[in-house]
mmCIF file of C-alpha atoms and ligand atoms in Angstrom:
data_model
loop_
_atom_site.group_PDB
_atom_site.id
_atom_site.type_symbol
_atom_site.label_atom_id
_atom_site.label_comp_id
_atom_site.label_asym_id
_atom_site.label_seq_id
_atom_site.Cartn_x
_atom_site.Cartn_y
_atom_site.Cartn_z
ATOM 1 C CA MET A 1 20.693 4.743 -16.984
ATOM 2 C CA ILE A 2 21.853 1.156 -16.391
ATOM 3 C CA SER A 3 19.432 -1.340 -17.954
ATOM 4 C CA ARG A 4 17.848 -4.137 -15.891
ATOM 5 C CA VAL A 5 19.836 -6.673 -17.979
ATOM 6 C CA SER A 6 23.203 -5.026 -17.260
ATOM 7 C CA LYS A 7 22.337 -4.713 -13.566
ATOM 8 C CA ILE A 8 21.530 -8.449 -13.538
ATOM 9 C CA SER A 9 24.856 -9.194 -15.341
ATOM 10 C CA GLN A 10 26.768 -7.212 -12.701
ATOM 11 C CA HIS A 11 25.054 -9.177 -9.923
ATOM 12 C CA VAL A 12 25.686 -12.488 -11.702
ATOM 13 C CA ALA A 13 29.376 -11.584 -12.081
ATOM 14 C CA LYS A 14 29.590 -10.857 -8.341
ATOM 15 C CA SER A 15 27.832 -14.122 -7.512
ATOM 16 C CA HIS A 16 30.636 -16.101 -9.238
ATOM 17 C CA VAL A 17 33.225 -14.908 -6.707
ATOM 18 C CA ARG A 18 31.159 -15.372 -3.551
ATOM 19 C CA THR A 19 29.664 -18.359 -1.750
ATOM 20 C CA PHE A 20 26.182 -18.293 -0.280
ATOM 21 C CA SER A 21 24.347 -20.174 2.410
ATOM 22 C CA ALA A 22 21.123 -21.787 1.279
ATOM 23 C CA PHE A 23 17.734 -20.260 2.125
ATOM 24 C CA PRO A 24 16.185 -21.798 5.254
ATOM 25 C CA LEU A 25 13.782 -24.670 4.636
ATOM 26 C CA PRO A 26 10.257 -23.459 3.932
ATOM 27 C CA LYS A 27 7.760 -23.924 6.762
ATOM 28 C CA VAL A 28 5.238 -26.692 6.118
ATOM 29 C CA PHE A 29 1.614 -26.233 7.195
ATOM 30 C CA ASP A 30 -0.677 -29.256 7.403
ATOM 31 C CA TYR A 31 -4.353 -29.424 6.467
ATOM 32 C CA GLU A 32 -5.570 -29.334 10.065
ATOM 33 C CA THR A 33 -3.601 -26.163 10.883
ATOM 34 C CA ILE A 34 -4.824 -24.461 7.712
ATOM 35 C CA THR A 35 -8.493 -25.354 8.073
ATOM 36 C CA SER A 36 -8.655 -24.419 11.739
ATOM 37 C CA ASN A 37 -7.036 -21.002 11.239
ATOM 38 C CA LEU A 38 -8.244 -19.613 7.900
ATOM 39 C CA SER A 39 -11.790 -18.621 6.951
ATOM 40 C CA VAL A 40 -13.440 -17.096 3.910
ATOM 41 C CA GLY A 41 -13.779 -13.870 5.902
ATOM 42 C CA ASP A 42 -9.956 -13.720 6.057
ATOM 43 C CA ALA A 43 -9.812 -14.020 2.271
ATOM 44 C CA ILE A 44 -12.361 -11.406 1.172
ATOM 45 C CA THR A 45 -10.404 -8.208 1.879
ATOM 46 C CA SER A 46 -7.212 -9.365 0.216
ATOM 47 C CA VAL A 47 -8.977 -10.960 -2.774
ATOM 48 C CA GLU A 48 -10.929 -7.721 -3.290
ATOM 49 C CA ALA A 49 -7.670 -5.741 -3.194
ATOM 50 C CA ALA A 50 -6.170 -8.181 -5.723
ATOM 51 C CA PHE A 51 -9.117 -7.624 -8.112
ATOM 52 C CA GLU A 52 -8.618 -3.872 -7.832
ATOM 53 C CA LYS A 53 -4.897 -4.218 -8.604
ATOM 54 C CA LEU A 54 -5.758 -6.521 -11.518
ATOM 55 C CA ALA A 55 -7.842 -3.708 -13.023
ATOM 56 C CA HIS A 56 -4.868 -1.359 -12.750
ATOM 57 C CA GLY A 57 -2.577 -3.893 -14.473
ATOM 58 C CA LYS A 58 -0.729 -4.458 -11.196
ATOM 59 C CA VAL A 59 -0.987 -8.252 -11.034
ATOM 60 C CA ASP A 60 1.217 -10.633 -12.965
ATOM 61 C CA VAL A 61 -1.186 -13.495 -13.614
ATOM 62 C CA PRO A 62 -0.114 -16.023 -16.237
ATOM 63 C CA LEU A 63 -2.627 -18.337 -17.853
ATOM 64 C CA PRO A 64 -2.995 -21.665 -16.010
ATOM 65 C CA MET A 65 -0.773 -24.634 -16.857
ATOM 66 C CA HIS A 66 -2.113 -28.165 -17.119
ATOM 67 C CA ILE A 67 -0.281 -31.473 -16.847
ATOM 68 C CA GLY A 68 -2.326 -34.440 -17.969
ATOM 69 C CA VAL A 69 -1.409 -37.817 -16.484
ATOM 70 C CA ASP A 70 -2.609 -40.449 -18.929
ATOM 71 C CA GLU A 71 -3.777 -43.753 -17.578
ATOM 72 C CA THR A 72 -1.081 -46.394 -18.068
ATOM 73 C CA GLU A 73 0.038 -49.538 -16.255
ATOM 74 C CA ASN A 74 2.161 -47.350 -13.932
ATOM 75 C CA ALA A 75 0.133 -44.175 -13.460
ATOM 76 C CA GLY A 76 -3.039 -42.162 -13.706
ATOM 77 C CA PRO A 77 -5.522 -41.219 -14.801
ATOM 78 C CA GLY A 78 -5.311 -37.726 -13.324
ATOM 79 C CA ASP A 79 -4.740 -34.041 -13.945
ATOM 80 C CA CYS A 80 -2.607 -31.339 -12.389
ATOM 81 C CA HIS A 81 -3.659 -27.676 -12.719
ATOM 82 C CA ILE A 82 -1.050 -25.037 -11.900
ATOM 83 C CA LYS A 83 -1.965 -21.405 -11.230
ATOM 84 C CA GLY A 84 -0.158 -18.548 -9.621
ATOM 85 C CA GLY A 85 0.434 -14.857 -9.558
ATOM 86 C CA TYR A 86 2.031 -11.844 -8.012
ATOM 87 C CA VAL A 87 0.131 -8.805 -6.778
ATOM 88 C CA ILE A 88 2.642 -5.993 -7.302
ATOM 89 C CA GLY A 89 3.708 -4.357 -4.056
ATOM 90 C CA THR A 90 2.911 -7.338 -1.806
ATOM 91 C CA PRO A 91 5.756 -9.183 -0.065
ATOM 92 C CA THR A 92 4.987 -12.670 -1.440
ATOM 93 C CA PHE A 93 4.067 -14.424 -4.663
ATOM 94 C CA THR A 94 2.306 -17.775 -4.928
ATOM 95 C CA VAL A 95 2.222 -20.859 -7.125
ATOM 96 C CA LYS A 96 -0.332 -23.568 -6.481
ATOM 97 C CA MET A 97 -0.858 -27.069 -7.784
ATOM 98 C CA ALA A 98 -4.272 -28.713 -7.754
ATOM 99 C CA MET A 99 -4.314 -32.453 -8.402
ATOM 100 C CA VAL A 100 -7.717 -33.712 -9.549
ATOM 101 C CA SER A 101 -9.456 -36.689 -11.156
ATOM 102 C CA PHE A 102 -7.125 -39.407 -9.859
ATOM 103 C CA TYR A 103 -10.206 -41.606 -9.793
ATOM 104 C CA LYS A 104 -8.395 -44.900 -9.106
ATOM 105 C CA ASN A 105 -7.552 -43.501 -5.651
ATOM 106 C CA LEU A 106 -11.141 -44.112 -4.588
ATOM 107 C CA ASP A 107 -10.589 -47.904 -4.761
ATOM 108 C CA LYS A 108 -7.619 -47.464 -2.406
ATOM 109 C CA GLY A 109 -9.599 -45.344 0.079
ATOM 110 C CA LEU A 110 -7.737 -42.170 -0.979
ATOM 111 C CA PRO A 111 -9.250 -38.867 -2.167
ATOM 112 C CA PRO A 112 -9.212 -38.320 -5.951
ATOM 113 C CA GLY A 113 -6.930 -35.321 -5.619
ATOM 114 C CA GLY A 114 -5.105 -32.889 -3.391
ATOM 115 C CA GLY A 115 -3.393 -29.576 -3.509
ATOM 116 C CA ILE A 116 -0.505 -27.475 -2.279
ATOM 117 C CA PHE A 117 0.280 -23.775 -2.295
ATOM 118 C CA VAL A 118 3.896 -22.601 -2.339
ATOM 119 C CA VAL A 119 4.247 -19.061 -0.984
ATOM 120 C CA ASN A 120 7.532 -17.344 -1.839
ATOM 121 C CA SER A 121 9.256 -14.166 -0.757
ATOM 122 C CA ALA A 122 8.914 -11.384 -3.316
ATOM 123 C CA VAL A 123 11.818 -9.672 -1.551
ATOM 124 C CA ASP A 124 14.523 -12.289 -2.094
ATOM 125 C CA GLY A 125 12.825 -15.196 -3.903
ATOM 126 C CA ALA A 126 13.066 -17.604 -0.955
ATOM 127 C CA PRO A 127 10.341 -20.248 -0.721
ATOM 128 C CA LEU A 128 8.652 -19.394 2.599
ATOM 129 C CA GLY A 129 5.776 -21.766 3.130
ATOM 130 C CA ILE A 130 4.269 -24.950 1.750
ATOM 131 C CA PHE A 131 0.585 -25.303 2.535
ATOM 132 C CA GLN A 132 -0.870 -28.802 2.162
ATOM 133 C CA GLU A 133 -4.380 -27.451 1.750
ATOM 134 C CA ASN A 134 -6.048 -30.180 -0.314
ATOM 135 C CA ARG A 135 -8.082 -27.488 -2.154
ATOM 136 C CA TYR A 136 -9.263 -25.720 1.027
ATOM 137 C CA MET A 137 -7.454 -22.484 0.141
ATOM 138 C CA THR A 138 -8.710 -22.688 -3.446
ATOM 139 C CA ASP A 139 -12.249 -22.988 -2.099
ATOM 140 C CA LEU A 140 -11.709 -19.953 0.162
ATOM 141 C CA ARG A 141 -10.435 -17.729 -2.629
ATOM 142 C CA THR A 142 -13.297 -18.949 -4.881
ATOM 143 C CA GLY A 143 -15.838 -18.091 -2.190
ATOM 144 C CA ALA A 144 -14.192 -14.715 -1.631
ATOM 145 C CA ALA A 145 -14.682 -13.831 -5.320
ATOM 146 C CA GLY A 146 -18.331 -14.913 -5.015
ATOM 147 C CA GLY A 147 -18.754 -12.675 -1.964
ATOM 148 C CA ILE A 148 -17.231 -9.716 -3.790
ATOM 149 C CA ALA A 149 -19.586 -10.292 -6.750
ATOM 150 C CA TYR A 150 -22.500 -10.311 -4.282
ATOM 151 C CA LYS A 151 -21.248 -7.053 -2.736
ATOM 152 C CA TYR A 152 -21.013 -5.131 -6.025
ATOM 153 C CA PHE A 153 -23.720 -6.590 -8.268
ATOM 154 C CA ARG A 154 -26.778 -7.650 -6.209
ATOM 155 C CA SER A 155 -29.967 -5.621 -6.240
ATOM 156 C CA GLN A 156 -30.076 -3.685 -2.988
ATOM 157 C CA THR A 157 -33.750 -2.784 -3.309
ATOM 158 C CA PRO A 158 -35.318 -3.594 0.100
ATOM 159 C CA GLY A 159 -36.809 -7.090 0.068
ATOM 160 C CA ASN A 160 -34.525 -8.385 -2.708
ATOM 161 C CA ASP A 161 -32.623 -10.519 -0.248
ATOM 162 C CA SER A 162 -33.170 -14.101 -1.433
ATOM 163 C CA VAL A 163 -30.068 -15.970 -2.523
ATOM 164 C CA GLY A 164 -30.351 -19.278 -4.396
ATOM 165 C CA PHE A 165 -27.721 -22.000 -4.720
ATOM 166 C CA ILE A 166 -27.931 -24.336 -7.734
ATOM 167 C CA GLY A 167 -25.536 -27.136 -6.868
ATOM 168 C CA CYS A 168 -25.006 -27.742 -3.159
ATOM 169 C CA GLY A 169 -21.475 -29.102 -2.834
ATOM 170 C CA ALA A 170 -18.197 -27.700 -1.518
ATOM 171 C CA ILE A 171 -18.225 -24.474 -3.546
ATOM 172 C CA ALA A 172 -21.850 -23.698 -2.624
ATOM 173 C CA LYS A 173 -20.814 -23.713 1.041
ATOM 174 C CA VAL A 174 -18.012 -21.187 0.581
ATOM 175 C CA MET A 175 -20.275 -18.993 -1.552
ATOM 176 C CA ALA A 176 -22.916 -19.011 1.210
ATOM 177 C CA ARG A 177 -20.307 -18.219 3.873
ATOM 178 C CA ALA A 178 -18.847 -15.380 1.785
ATOM 179 C CA ALA A 179 -22.250 -13.850 0.955
ATOM 180 C CA ALA A 180 -23.148 -13.967 4.656
ATOM 181 C CA GLU A 181 -19.961 -11.993 5.416
ATOM 182 C CA ILE A 182 -21.288 -9.229 3.126
ATOM 183 C CA SER A 183 -24.992 -9.102 4.036
ATOM 184 C CA PRO A 184 -27.649 -11.400 5.571
ATOM 185 C CA PHE A 185 -29.993 -13.236 3.173
ATOM 186 C CA LYS A 186 -32.700 -15.881 2.897
ATOM 187 C CA GLY A 187 -31.145 -18.992 1.333
ATOM 188 C CA VAL A 188 -32.798 -21.250 -1.271
ATOM 189 C CA ALA A 189 -31.166 -24.543 -2.276
ATOM 190 C CA PHE A 190 -31.533 -26.919 -5.199
ATOM 191 C CA ALA A 191 -29.570 -29.972 -6.327
ATOM 192 C CA PRO A 192 -30.725 -33.114 -8.134
ATOM 193 C CA PRO A 193 -31.642 -36.126 -5.963
ATOM 194 C CA GLY A 194 -28.592 -37.268 -4.011
ATOM 195 C CA GLY A 195 -26.909 -33.884 -4.517
ATOM 196 C CA GLY A 196 -26.992 -32.938 -0.842
ATOM 197 C CA ALA A 197 -29.408 -29.960 -0.935
ATOM 198 C CA GLU A 198 -31.084 -30.858 2.389
ATOM 199 C CA GLN A 199 -27.761 -31.393 4.142
ATOM 200 C CA PHE A 200 -26.365 -28.149 2.690
ATOM 201 C CA ALA A 201 -29.423 -26.157 3.796
ATOM 202 C CA ALA A 202 -29.389 -27.624 7.320
ATOM 203 C CA GLU A 203 -25.633 -27.098 7.738
ATOM 204 C CA MET A 204 -25.672 -23.518 6.431
ATOM 205 C CA GLU A 205 -28.753 -22.593 8.463
ATOM 206 C CA ALA A 206 -27.057 -23.818 11.651
ATOM 207 C CA GLU A 207 -23.677 -22.291 10.865
ATOM 208 C CA LEU A 208 -24.759 -18.917 9.496
ATOM 209 C CA GLY A 209 -27.940 -18.406 11.506
ATOM 210 C CA LEU A 210 -29.865 -17.576 8.305
ATOM 211 C CA PRO A 211 -33.069 -19.276 7.034
ATOM 212 C CA PHE A 212 -32.670 -21.793 4.171
ATOM 213 C CA THR A 213 -35.349 -23.626 2.213
ATOM 214 C CA VAL A 214 -34.934 -26.510 -0.236
ATOM 215 C CA VAL A 215 -36.895 -26.433 -3.510
ATOM 216 C CA GLU A 216 -37.740 -29.205 -5.963
ATOM 217 C CA SER A 217 -36.465 -27.625 -9.165
ATOM 218 C CA ALA A 218 -34.063 -25.043 -10.571
ATOM 219 C CA GLU A 219 -37.123 -23.239 -11.983
ATOM 220 C CA ALA A 220 -38.638 -22.854 -8.504
ATOM 221 C CA LEU A 221 -35.264 -21.642 -7.222
ATOM 222 C CA CYS A 222 -34.939 -18.975 -9.917
ATOM 223 C CA GLY A 223 -38.487 -17.762 -9.289
ATOM 224 C CA ALA A 224 -37.669 -17.304 -5.608
ATOM 225 C CA SER A 225 -34.142 -15.831 -5.867
ATOM 226 C CA ASP A 226 -32.754 -12.334 -6.404
ATOM 227 C CA VAL A 227 -29.186 -13.628 -6.542
ATOM 228 C CA ILE A 228 -28.388 -17.083 -7.973
ATOM 229 C CA TYR A 229 -25.094 -18.812 -7.348
ATOM 230 C CA THR A 230 -24.437 -21.705 -9.775
ATOM 231 C CA GLN A 231 -21.650 -24.194 -8.976
ATOM 232 C CA THR A 232 -22.278 -27.380 -10.892
ATOM 233 C CA PRO A 233 -19.703 -29.469 -12.750
ATOM 234 C CA GLY A 234 -21.747 -30.330 -15.852
ATOM 235 C CA SER A 235 -21.664 -29.266 -19.477
ATOM 236 C CA SER A 236 -25.284 -28.197 -20.016
ATOM 237 C CA PRO A 237 -27.252 -25.190 -18.712
ATOM 238 C CA VAL A 238 -28.887 -25.386 -15.289
ATOM 239 C CA LEU A 239 -31.427 -22.550 -15.719
ATOM 240 C CA GLU A 240 -33.559 -20.809 -18.361
ATOM 241 C CA MET A 241 -34.184 -17.175 -19.335
ATOM 242 C CA GLY A 242 -37.933 -17.337 -18.657
ATOM 243 C CA TRP A 243 -37.357 -18.469 -15.048
ATOM 244 C CA LEU A 244 -35.383 -15.386 -13.958
ATOM 245 C CA LYS A 245 -36.442 -12.228 -12.123
ATOM 246 C CA PRO A 246 -35.632 -9.102 -14.224
ATOM 247 C CA HIS A 247 -33.077 -7.921 -11.646
ATOM 248 C CA ALA A 248 -31.438 -11.305 -11.090
ATOM 249 C CA THR A 249 -27.712 -11.501 -10.414
ATOM 250 C CA ILE A 250 -26.213 -14.818 -11.523
ATOM 251 C CA ILE A 251 -22.818 -15.622 -10.039
ATOM 252 C CA ALA A 252 -21.545 -18.618 -12.021
ATOM 253 C CA SER A 253 -18.419 -20.466 -10.902
ATOM 254 C CA GLY A 254 -18.887 -24.036 -12.112
ATOM 255 C CA SER A 255 -17.204 -23.567 -15.482
ATOM 256 C CA ASP A 256 -13.435 -23.630 -15.076
ATOM 257 C CA GLN A 257 -12.672 -25.975 -17.977
ATOM 258 C CA PRO A 258 -13.447 -25.701 -21.713
ATOM 259 C CA THR A 259 -15.871 -28.641 -21.422
ATOM 260 C CA LYS A 260 -18.156 -27.014 -18.854
ATOM 261 C CA ASN A 261 -21.218 -24.760 -19.147
ATOM 262 C CA GLU A 262 -23.992 -23.694 -16.746
ATOM 263 C CA ILE A 263 -25.628 -20.590 -18.217
ATOM 264 C CA PRO A 264 -27.541 -20.627 -21.549
ATOM 265 C CA ALA A 265 -26.156 -18.515 -24.383
ATOM 266 C CA ASP A 266 -29.336 -16.369 -24.594
ATOM 267 C CA VAL A 267 -29.107 -15.455 -20.889
ATOM 268 C CA LEU A 268 -25.463 -14.487 -21.295
ATOM 269 C CA ALA A 269 -26.246 -12.369 -24.358
ATOM 270 C CA ALA A 270 -29.132 -10.581 -22.596
ATOM 271 C CA SER A 271 -27.094 -9.817 -19.499
ATOM 272 C CA LYS A 272 -24.644 -7.194 -18.353
ATOM 273 C CA TYR A 273 -21.790 -9.680 -18.516
ATOM 274 C CA VAL A 274 -18.888 -9.357 -16.060
ATOM 275 C CA SER A 275 -15.827 -11.643 -16.067
ATOM 276 C CA ASP A 276 -13.183 -12.245 -13.436
ATOM 277 C CA LEU A 277 -10.511 -12.252 -16.146
ATOM 278 C CA THR A 278 -11.673 -12.049 -19.745
ATOM 279 C CA LYS A 279 -8.600 -13.755 -21.235
ATOM 280 C CA GLN A 280 -9.540 -16.737 -19.061
ATOM 281 C CA THR A 281 -13.363 -16.717 -19.359
ATOM 282 C CA LEU A 282 -12.853 -16.666 -23.140
ATOM 283 C CA ARG A 283 -11.157 -20.054 -22.837
ATOM 284 C CA VAL A 284 -12.823 -21.805 -19.909
ATOM 285 C CA GLY A 285 -15.769 -19.722 -18.676
ATOM 286 C CA GLU A 286 -19.371 -19.120 -19.690
ATOM 287 C CA LEU A 287 -18.175 -16.554 -22.244
ATOM 288 C CA ARG A 288 -16.548 -19.402 -24.184
ATOM 289 C CA SER A 289 -19.949 -21.110 -24.623
ATOM 290 C CA ALA A 290 -21.726 -17.892 -25.674
ATOM 291 C CA ILE A 291 -19.048 -17.140 -28.272
ATOM 292 C CA ALA A 292 -19.225 -20.744 -29.537
ATOM 293 C CA ALA A 293 -23.027 -20.375 -29.830
ATOM 294 C CA GLY A 294 -22.585 -17.090 -31.720
ATOM 295 C CA THR A 295 -24.594 -14.985 -29.257
ATOM 296 C CA MET A 296 -21.662 -12.915 -27.902
ATOM 297 C CA THR A 297 -18.265 -11.585 -28.866
ATOM 298 C CA GLU A 298 -15.442 -10.440 -26.625
ATOM 299 C CA GLY A 299 -16.662 -6.881 -27.314
ATOM 300 C CA ASP A 300 -19.866 -7.643 -25.369
ATOM 301 C CA VAL A 301 -17.974 -7.970 -22.084
ATOM 302 C CA TYR A 302 -19.195 -5.104 -19.889
ATOM 303 C CA ALA A 303 -16.302 -5.223 -17.440
ATOM 304 C CA GLU A 304 -13.875 -7.333 -15.512
ATOM 305 C CA MET A 305 -14.945 -7.476 -11.862
ATOM 306 C CA GLY A 306 -11.811 -5.582 -10.778
ATOM 307 C CA GLU A 307 -12.843 -2.580 -12.894
ATOM 308 C CA VAL A 308 -16.036 -2.280 -10.853
ATOM 309 C CA VAL A 309 -14.191 -2.872 -7.559
ATOM 310 C CA ALA A 310 -11.736 -0.113 -8.589
ATOM 311 C CA GLY A 311 -14.589 2.308 -9.353
ATOM 312 C CA MET A 312 -13.693 2.521 -13.062
ATOM 313 C CA LYS A 313 -17.184 1.331 -14.088
ATOM 314 C CA PRO A 314 -20.483 1.222 -12.199
ATOM 315 C CA GLY A 315 -21.726 -2.128 -10.884
ATOM 316 C CA ARG A 316 -25.496 -2.566 -10.815
ATOM 317 C CA GLU A 317 -27.556 0.203 -12.424
ATOM 318 C CA GLY A 318 -31.224 -0.454 -11.649
ATOM 319 C CA ASP A 319 -33.267 -3.526 -12.584
ATOM 320 C CA GLU A 320 -30.971 -5.337 -14.978
ATOM 321 C CA LEU A 321 -29.894 -8.925 -15.459
ATOM 322 C CA ILE A 322 -26.246 -9.385 -14.478
ATOM 323 C CA VAL A 323 -24.044 -12.461 -14.957
ATOM 324 C CA VAL A 324 -20.701 -12.651 -13.180
ATOM 325 C CA ASP A 325 -18.484 -15.360 -14.693
ATOM 326 C CA LEU A 326 -15.922 -16.612 -12.161
ATOM 327 C CA THR A 327 -13.284 -19.012 -13.451
ATOM 328 C CA GLY A 328 -10.760 -18.494 -10.639
ATOM 329 C CA THR A 329 -7.663 -16.399 -11.266
ATOM 330 C CA GLY A 330 -4.045 -16.586 -10.163
ATOM 331 C CA ALA A 331 -4.605 -13.154 -8.579
ATOM 332 C CA GLN A 332 -6.958 -14.809 -6.076
ATOM 333 C CA ASP A 333 -4.392 -17.552 -5.403
ATOM 334 C CA ALA A 334 -1.715 -14.933 -4.768
ATOM 335 C CA ALA A 335 -4.058 -13.072 -2.408
ATOM 336 C CA ILE A 336 -5.026 -16.129 -0.338
ATOM 337 C CA GLY A 337 -1.367 -17.224 -0.297
ATOM 338 C CA GLN A 338 -0.419 -13.878 1.232
ATOM 339 C CA VAL A 339 -3.211 -14.077 3.827
ATOM 340 C CA ALA A 340 -2.278 -17.649 4.758
ATOM 341 C CA TRP A 341 1.386 -16.725 5.199
ATOM 342 C CA ASP A 342 0.574 -13.586 7.211
ATOM 343 C CA LYS A 343 -1.732 -15.474 9.558
ATOM 344 C CA LEU A 344 -0.175 -18.918 9.909
ATOM 345 C CA SER A 345 3.513 -17.955 10.014
ATOM 346 C CA LYS A 346 2.805 -16.056 13.247
ATOM 347 C CA LEU A 347 1.221 -19.046 15.049
HETATM 348 N N1 NAD B 1 -14.436 -20.993 -10.627
HETATM 349 C C1 NAD B 1 -13.615 -21.408 -9.709
HETATM 350 O O1 NAD B 1 -12.736 -20.667 -9.222
HETATM 351 C C2 NAD B 1 -13.771 -22.815 -9.196
HETATM 352 C C3 NAD B 1 -13.016 -23.269 -8.108
HETATM 353 C C4 NAD B 1 -13.226 -24.562 -7.639
HETATM 354 C C5 NAD B 1 -14.161 -25.380 -8.259
HETATM 355 N N2 NAD B 1 -14.864 -24.917 -9.328
HETATM 356 C C6 NAD B 1 -15.868 -25.734 -10.024
HETATM 357 O O2 NAD B 1 -17.104 -25.643 -9.336
HETATM 358 C C7 NAD B 1 -17.916 -26.796 -9.639
HETATM 359 C C8 NAD B 1 -18.488 -27.364 -8.354
HETATM 360 O O3 NAD B 1 -17.449 -27.845 -7.534
HETATM 361 P P1 NAD B 1 -17.791 -28.531 -6.120
HETATM 362 O O4 NAD B 1 -16.489 -28.876 -5.526
HETATM 363 O O5 NAD B 1 -18.752 -27.732 -5.349
HETATM 364 O O6 NAD B 1 -18.510 -29.878 -6.611
HETATM 365 P P2 NAD B 1 -19.362 -30.864 -5.740
HETATM 366 O O7 NAD B 1 -19.292 -32.182 -6.432
HETATM 367 O O8 NAD B 1 -18.990 -30.783 -4.295
HETATM 368 O O9 NAD B 1 -20.871 -30.281 -5.884
HETATM 369 C C9 NAD B 1 -21.540 -30.211 -7.100
HETATM 370 C C10 NAD B 1 -23.021 -29.978 -6.829
HETATM 371 O O10 NAD B 1 -23.684 -29.700 -8.072
HETATM 372 C C11 NAD B 1 -24.863 -30.509 -8.143
HETATM 373 N N3 NAD B 1 -25.248 -30.654 -9.547
HETATM 374 C C12 NAD B 1 -24.656 -31.391 -10.504
HETATM 375 N N4 NAD B 1 -25.321 -31.229 -11.680
HETATM 376 C C13 NAD B 1 -26.350 -30.362 -11.442
HETATM 377 C C14 NAD B 1 -27.374 -29.792 -12.229
HETATM 378 N N5 NAD B 1 -27.484 -30.075 -13.520
HETATM 379 N N6 NAD B 1 -28.248 -28.945 -11.646
HETATM 380 C C15 NAD B 1 -28.149 -28.633 -10.340
HETATM 381 N N7 NAD B 1 -27.184 -29.145 -9.536
HETATM 382 C C16 NAD B 1 -26.301 -29.992 -10.079
HETATM 383 C C17 NAD B 1 -24.463 -31.777 -7.426
HETATM 384 O O11 NAD B 1 -25.593 -32.538 -7.065
HETATM 385 C C18 NAD B 1 -23.736 -31.185 -6.219
HETATM 386 O O12 NAD B 1 -24.673 -30.737 -5.242
HETATM 387 C C19 NAD B 1 -16.984 -27.743 -10.402
HETATM 388 O O13 NAD B 1 -17.239 -27.631 -11.782
HETATM 389 C C20 NAD B 1 -15.595 -27.234 -10.065
HETATM 390 O O14 NAD B 1 -14.633 -27.559 -11.040
HETATM 391 C C21 NAD B 1 -14.685 -23.660 -9.793
#
């Protein structure tokens, strides 16, 4: 049998005696085209399939890369996060760059960040499309993971249909849209003063046609909610063990950096803990905080979400506390990249 290396050497040798035309220029898609043609509903099926493939070891998903731009006379401050992946068997692979925390932009009337996805052919390696999505596609794939968590882990006992949102910004909206794609619910919203809870509730109620109420505290929200989405950017917990219903499902997505934390270590330890990708939640998710506090070890991870999607392990089993820790994986980026290319390249 000829090894992959010798096959590559034969091809390289041939390439020295031939000339090639360049690949065509990639298509460029602007923000307006992307936002008016892609929805979280488009993302859910392919992100769910990517989680299933992840469980079968069929996704190449490297750990994220980070480029820090220090503040100097000429640049910064700012950060660039790079993620990507390939879902084996699909015709494209994706790399994305998210630029964040360029705070000086605000003085110039510019947003503090932006983002692009580069979708490439997995057949011949050609760059196919550049999507100037300014985080819109990241938000969609994040919401899709939240919708999938809702599908597999919520209590389906009749009447357990209240869904709370702690933190009412951009991610809360995609979580609400994704959950509504799975099953109708009664929404409950909480954010600190100035955090946009009223606006979020009014906008979601109008858009989704579901009832939303705003409450005065995270404690009131937990008491009223069967499922709790948390999407806050801080570094201290936003809820307490004693506030939760026994069958609560917490879907936490705020922690995507080693400085962040939303869920207390005792809640994590008491829960059936599910990660999106354990090698990542160990570093940047809620699991990192619980291990640092000494209440959990990696051995306490019940499952990665893909294992439940793939039917390898059961999801909810009766009245139990479940935490789903979503840090955002390259598998999701690859999945939304594929969907975006499939849909927008045909326009
Ligand atoms: N896991 C992922 O895949 C993923 C993807 C994108 C963003 N994120 C993370 O999600 C978080 C939210 O992002 P966003 O774009 O929605 O931010 P945002 O600024 O639009 O909204 C944040 C919301 O949280 C509220 N909030 C802040 N502190 C709170 C507290 N202690 N209790 C209750 N509410 C509080 C704010 O008032 C606001 O309503 C960030 O940490 C972001 O990095 C995660």
